Coordinates of C-alpha atoms in Angstrom, one line a residue:
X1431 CA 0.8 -21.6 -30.6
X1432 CA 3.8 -21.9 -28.3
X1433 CA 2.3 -20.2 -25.9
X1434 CA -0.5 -21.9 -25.8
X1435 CA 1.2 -25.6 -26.0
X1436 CA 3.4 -24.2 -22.5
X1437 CA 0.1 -22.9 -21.0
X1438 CA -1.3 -26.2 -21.2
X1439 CA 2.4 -28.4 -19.9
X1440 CA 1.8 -26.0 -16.8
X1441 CA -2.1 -26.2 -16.3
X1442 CA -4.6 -28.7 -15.3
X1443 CA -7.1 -28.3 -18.5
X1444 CA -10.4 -29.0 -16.4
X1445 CA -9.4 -26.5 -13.8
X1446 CA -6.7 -24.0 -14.5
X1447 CA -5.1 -24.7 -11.9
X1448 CA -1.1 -25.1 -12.2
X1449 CA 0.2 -28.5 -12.1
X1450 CA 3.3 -30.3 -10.1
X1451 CA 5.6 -29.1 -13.7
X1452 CA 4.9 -25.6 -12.6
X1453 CA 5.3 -26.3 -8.7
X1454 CA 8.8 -28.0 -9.8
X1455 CA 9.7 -25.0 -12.0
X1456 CA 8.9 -22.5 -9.8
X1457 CA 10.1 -24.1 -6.7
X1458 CA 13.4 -24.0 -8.3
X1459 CA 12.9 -20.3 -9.7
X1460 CA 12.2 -19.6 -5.8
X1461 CA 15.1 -22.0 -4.0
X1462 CA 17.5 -19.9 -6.2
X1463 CA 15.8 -16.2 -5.0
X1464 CA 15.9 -17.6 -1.2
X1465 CA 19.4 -18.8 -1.7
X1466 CA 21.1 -15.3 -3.1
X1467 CA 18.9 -12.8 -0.9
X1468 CA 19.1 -15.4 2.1
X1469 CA 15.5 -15.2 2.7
X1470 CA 13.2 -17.8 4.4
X1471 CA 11.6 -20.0 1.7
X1472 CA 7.8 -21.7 2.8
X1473 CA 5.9 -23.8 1.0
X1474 CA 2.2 -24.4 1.6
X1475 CA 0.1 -27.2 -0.6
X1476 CA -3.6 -28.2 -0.4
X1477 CA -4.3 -32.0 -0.9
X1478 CA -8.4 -31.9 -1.7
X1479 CA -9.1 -35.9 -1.1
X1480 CA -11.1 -37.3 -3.5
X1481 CA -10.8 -34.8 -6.0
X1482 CA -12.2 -36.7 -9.0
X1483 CA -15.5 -36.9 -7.3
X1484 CA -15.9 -33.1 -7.5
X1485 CA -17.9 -32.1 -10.5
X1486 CA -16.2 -29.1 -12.7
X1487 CA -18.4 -26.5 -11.1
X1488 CA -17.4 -27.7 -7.7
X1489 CA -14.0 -27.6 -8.2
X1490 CA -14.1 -24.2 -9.3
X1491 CA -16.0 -22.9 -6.2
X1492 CA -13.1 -24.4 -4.2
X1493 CA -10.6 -22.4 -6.1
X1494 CA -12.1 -19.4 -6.1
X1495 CA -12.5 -19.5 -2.3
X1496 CA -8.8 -20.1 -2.4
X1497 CA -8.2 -17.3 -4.1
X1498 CA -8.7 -14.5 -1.4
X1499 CA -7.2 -17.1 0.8
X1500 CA -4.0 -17.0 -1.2
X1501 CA -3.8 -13.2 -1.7
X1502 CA -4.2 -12.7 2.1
X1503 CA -1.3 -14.6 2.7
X1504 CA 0.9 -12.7 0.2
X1505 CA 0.0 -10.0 1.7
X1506 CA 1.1 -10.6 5.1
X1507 CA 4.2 -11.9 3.8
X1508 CA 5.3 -8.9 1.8
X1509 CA 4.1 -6.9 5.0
X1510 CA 6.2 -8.6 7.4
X1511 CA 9.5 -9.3 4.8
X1512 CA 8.8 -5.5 3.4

């Protein structure tokens, strides 16, 4: 049930999508990783206007064409930082 009650403090319930508690946390998890290796820290964000006026099933068509989006860019990160 713990699990479960965090999952939910860290996730938007309509969408799954993690929420400015888990940006906060894991912005500090990172500014503490870029500070001891001395490695470049970027942070991108995606500001959908309007998004209440998306129905569920939109919203989850826009994520899910994030998605490859996303892993593409890890990718060319962990290329170019090896």
């Amino acid at each position: 049930q713990a699990i479960a009650l965090e999952r939910l403090s860290l996730e938007d319930a309509l969408t799954g999508v993690h929420n400015r508690r888990h940006l906060d946390a894991q912005l500090a998890i990172e500014w503490e990783r870029r500070l001891r290796f001395g490695h470049p820290l970027t942070v991108a964000l995606l500001d959908i206007d309007h998004f209440k006026a998306l129905d569920f099933f939109q919203a989850r068509e826009i994520f899910k064409t994030a998605e490859p989006l996303k892993d593409e860019v890890k990718r060319a990160l962990e290329k170019r930082l090896g």
